[in-house]
């Protein structure tokens, strides 16, 4: 995979709920961020704030949804925290695509969620940022799995 961050989770819920965990403010605030402002349409806002009192830093302020297909696909731009400011000064920004695939276990519906985070540069600081976000997505998906799966 090289420079692509890949993360996945099997959630024990219908695909509609899994999709909502990424597209509805209150659901995102339960596992990924302190404050969310999502407008689930192409070109709509995908803004997450880890420090709502300082919205210019440690947020995805200005990021947009680039593709959305209900219960199937969500793609959006992504920014880095203050210490990785260089990520926020490039065009295009890094990009996240999340795919939702219904699966059937014996007794309950479930959804496989796959995340790809692309657009990483090739310098040492980019490699450090990619490693940071690989850990961050792994931790976030663990939180999401705990929330949904118990």
Coordinates of C-alpha atoms in Angstrom, one line a residue:
X1 CA 0.0 0.0 0.0
X2 CA 3.0 2.3 0.3
X3 CA 1.8 5.8 1.3
X4 CA -1.9 4.9 1.7
X5 CA -3.3 4.6 5.2
X6 CA -5.7 1.7 5.3
X7 CA -8.0 1.0 8.3
X8 CA -11.0 -1.3 8.7
X9 CA -13.6 -2.4 11.2
X10 CA -16.5 -4.8 11.4
X11 CA -19.4 -3.1 13.1
X12 CA -22.3 -5.1 14.5
X13 CA -25.0 -2.8 13.1
X14 CA -26.9 -2.2 9.9
X15 CA -25.1 -0.3 7.2
X16 CA -27.4 2.7 7.7
X17 CA -26.1 3.1 11.3
X18 CA -22.5 2.7 10.3
X19 CA -22.9 5.4 7.6
X20 CA -24.5 7.7 10.1
X21 CA -21.5 7.3 12.4
X22 CA -19.5 9.3 9.8
X23 CA -22.2 11.7 8.5
X24 CA -24.2 12.9 11.5
X25 CA -22.7 15.4 13.9
X26 CA -23.9 13.8 17.2
X27 CA -22.6 10.4 16.1
X28 CA -19.1 11.7 15.1
X29 CA -19.0 13.5 18.5
X30 CA -19.5 10.2 20.2
X31 CA -16.3 8.6 18.9
X32 CA -14.1 10.9 16.7
X33 CA -14.2 14.6 17.7
X34 CA -15.5 17.0 20.3
X35 CA -17.6 19.1 17.8
X36 CA -18.7 18.3 14.2
X37 CA -20.3 20.4 11.4
X38 CA -21.2 18.0 8.6
X39 CA -23.3 18.9 5.6
X40 CA -23.7 15.4 3.9
X41 CA -23.8 16.5 0.2
X42 CA -21.0 16.8 -2.4
X43 CA -19.3 20.1 -1.7
X44 CA -20.8 20.2 1.8
X45 CA -18.8 20.8 5.0
X46 CA -16.8 18.1 6.7
X47 CA -15.5 20.1 9.6
X48 CA -14.4 18.4 12.8
X49 CA -13.1 20.4 15.8
X50 CA -10.9 18.8 18.5
X51 CA -10.6 22.1 20.3
X52 CA -13.9 24.0 19.6
X53 CA -12.6 27.1 21.5
X54 CA -9.8 27.4 18.9
X55 CA -11.5 26.4 15.6
X56 CA -8.6 27.6 13.4
X57 CA -6.3 24.9 14.9
X58 CA -6.6 21.1 15.3
X59 CA -9.7 21.0 13.0
X60 CA -10.7 20.2 9.5
X61 CA -12.1 23.7 9.1
X62 CA -12.8 24.4 5.4
X63 CA -12.7 20.7 4.4
X64 CA -15.4 19.5 2.0
X65 CA -17.1 16.3 1.0
X66 CA -15.9 15.2 -2.4
X67 CA -18.2 12.2 -2.9
X68 CA -21.1 10.7 -1.1
X69 CA -23.4 7.8 -1.9
X70 CA -25.7 7.0 1.0
X71 CA -24.8 3.9 2.9
X72 CA -22.0 3.0 0.4
X73 CA -19.3 5.7 0.2
X74 CA -18.2 8.9 1.8
X75 CA -15.1 10.8 0.7
X76 CA -13.7 14.1 2.1
X77 CA -10.7 16.4 2.4
X78 CA -8.6 16.2 5.5
X79 CA -6.3 18.6 7.4
X80 CA -3.6 18.0 10.1
X81 CA -3.2 19.5 13.5
X82 CA -1.2 22.7 14.3
X83 CA 2.1 20.9 14.5
X84 CA 1.5 19.6 10.9
X85 CA 0.5 22.9 9.4
X86 CA 2.3 22.0 6.2
X87 CA -0.5 19.5 5.4
X88 CA -3.0 22.3 5.4
X89 CA -1.1 24.5 2.9
X90 CA -1.0 22.1 -0.1
X91 CA -3.5 21.7 -2.9
X92 CA -5.0 19.2 -3.0
X93 CA -5.3 18.4 0.7
X94 CA -5.0 14.8 1.9
X95 CA -8.1 12.8 1.1
X96 CA -10.1 10.2 3.1
X97 CA -12.5 7.7 1.4
X98 CA -14.7 5.4 3.6
X99 CA -16.5 2.4 2.1
X100 CA -19.5 0.7 3.8
X101 CA -20.2 -3.0 2.9
X102 CA -23.1 -4.8 4.5
X103 CA -22.3 -8.3 5.8
X104 CA -24.3 -11.0 7.4
X105 CA -23.3 -12.8 10.5
X106 CA -25.4 -15.6 11.8
X107 CA -27.7 -13.7 14.1
X108 CA -27.2 -9.9 13.5
X109 CA -26.6 -7.5 10.6
X110 CA -23.1 -6.1 10.4
X111 CA -21.1 -3.7 8.3
X112 CA -17.5 -3.8 7.1
X113 CA -16.1 -0.3 7.1
X114 CA -12.9 0.4 5.1
X115 CA -11.0 3.7 5.2
X116 CA -8.3 4.9 2.8
X117 CA -6.4 8.1 3.6
X118 CA -4.3 9.2 0.6
X119 CA -2.4 12.2 -0.7
X120 CA 0.8 11.9 1.4
X121 CA 4.0 13.7 0.3
X122 CA 7.4 12.1 0.2
X123 CA 9.4 14.2 2.7
X124 CA 10.4 13.2 6.2
X125 CA 7.7 15.5 7.7
X126 CA 5.1 13.9 5.5
X127 CA 6.2 10.4 6.6
X128 CA 5.9 11.5 10.2
X129 CA 2.4 12.9 9.6
X130 CA 1.4 9.7 7.8
X131 CA 2.6 7.6 10.8
X132 CA 0.7 10.0 13.2
X133 CA -2.5 9.5 11.3
X134 CA -2.1 5.8 10.9
X135 CA -2.0 5.6 14.7
X136 CA -4.9 8.1 15.0
X137 CA -7.2 6.2 12.6
X138 CA -6.3 2.9 14.3
X139 CA -7.2 4.4 17.7
X140 CA -10.4 6.1 16.4
X141 CA -11.6 2.9 14.8
X142 CA -11.0 1.0 18.0
X143 CA -13.2 3.6 19.8
X144 CA -15.9 3.2 17.1
X145 CA -15.8 -0.5 17.4
X146 CA -16.1 -0.3 21.2
X147 CA -19.1 2.1 20.9
X148 CA -21.0 0.0 18.4
X149 CA -19.9 -3.6 19.3
X150 CA -19.5 -3.1 23.1

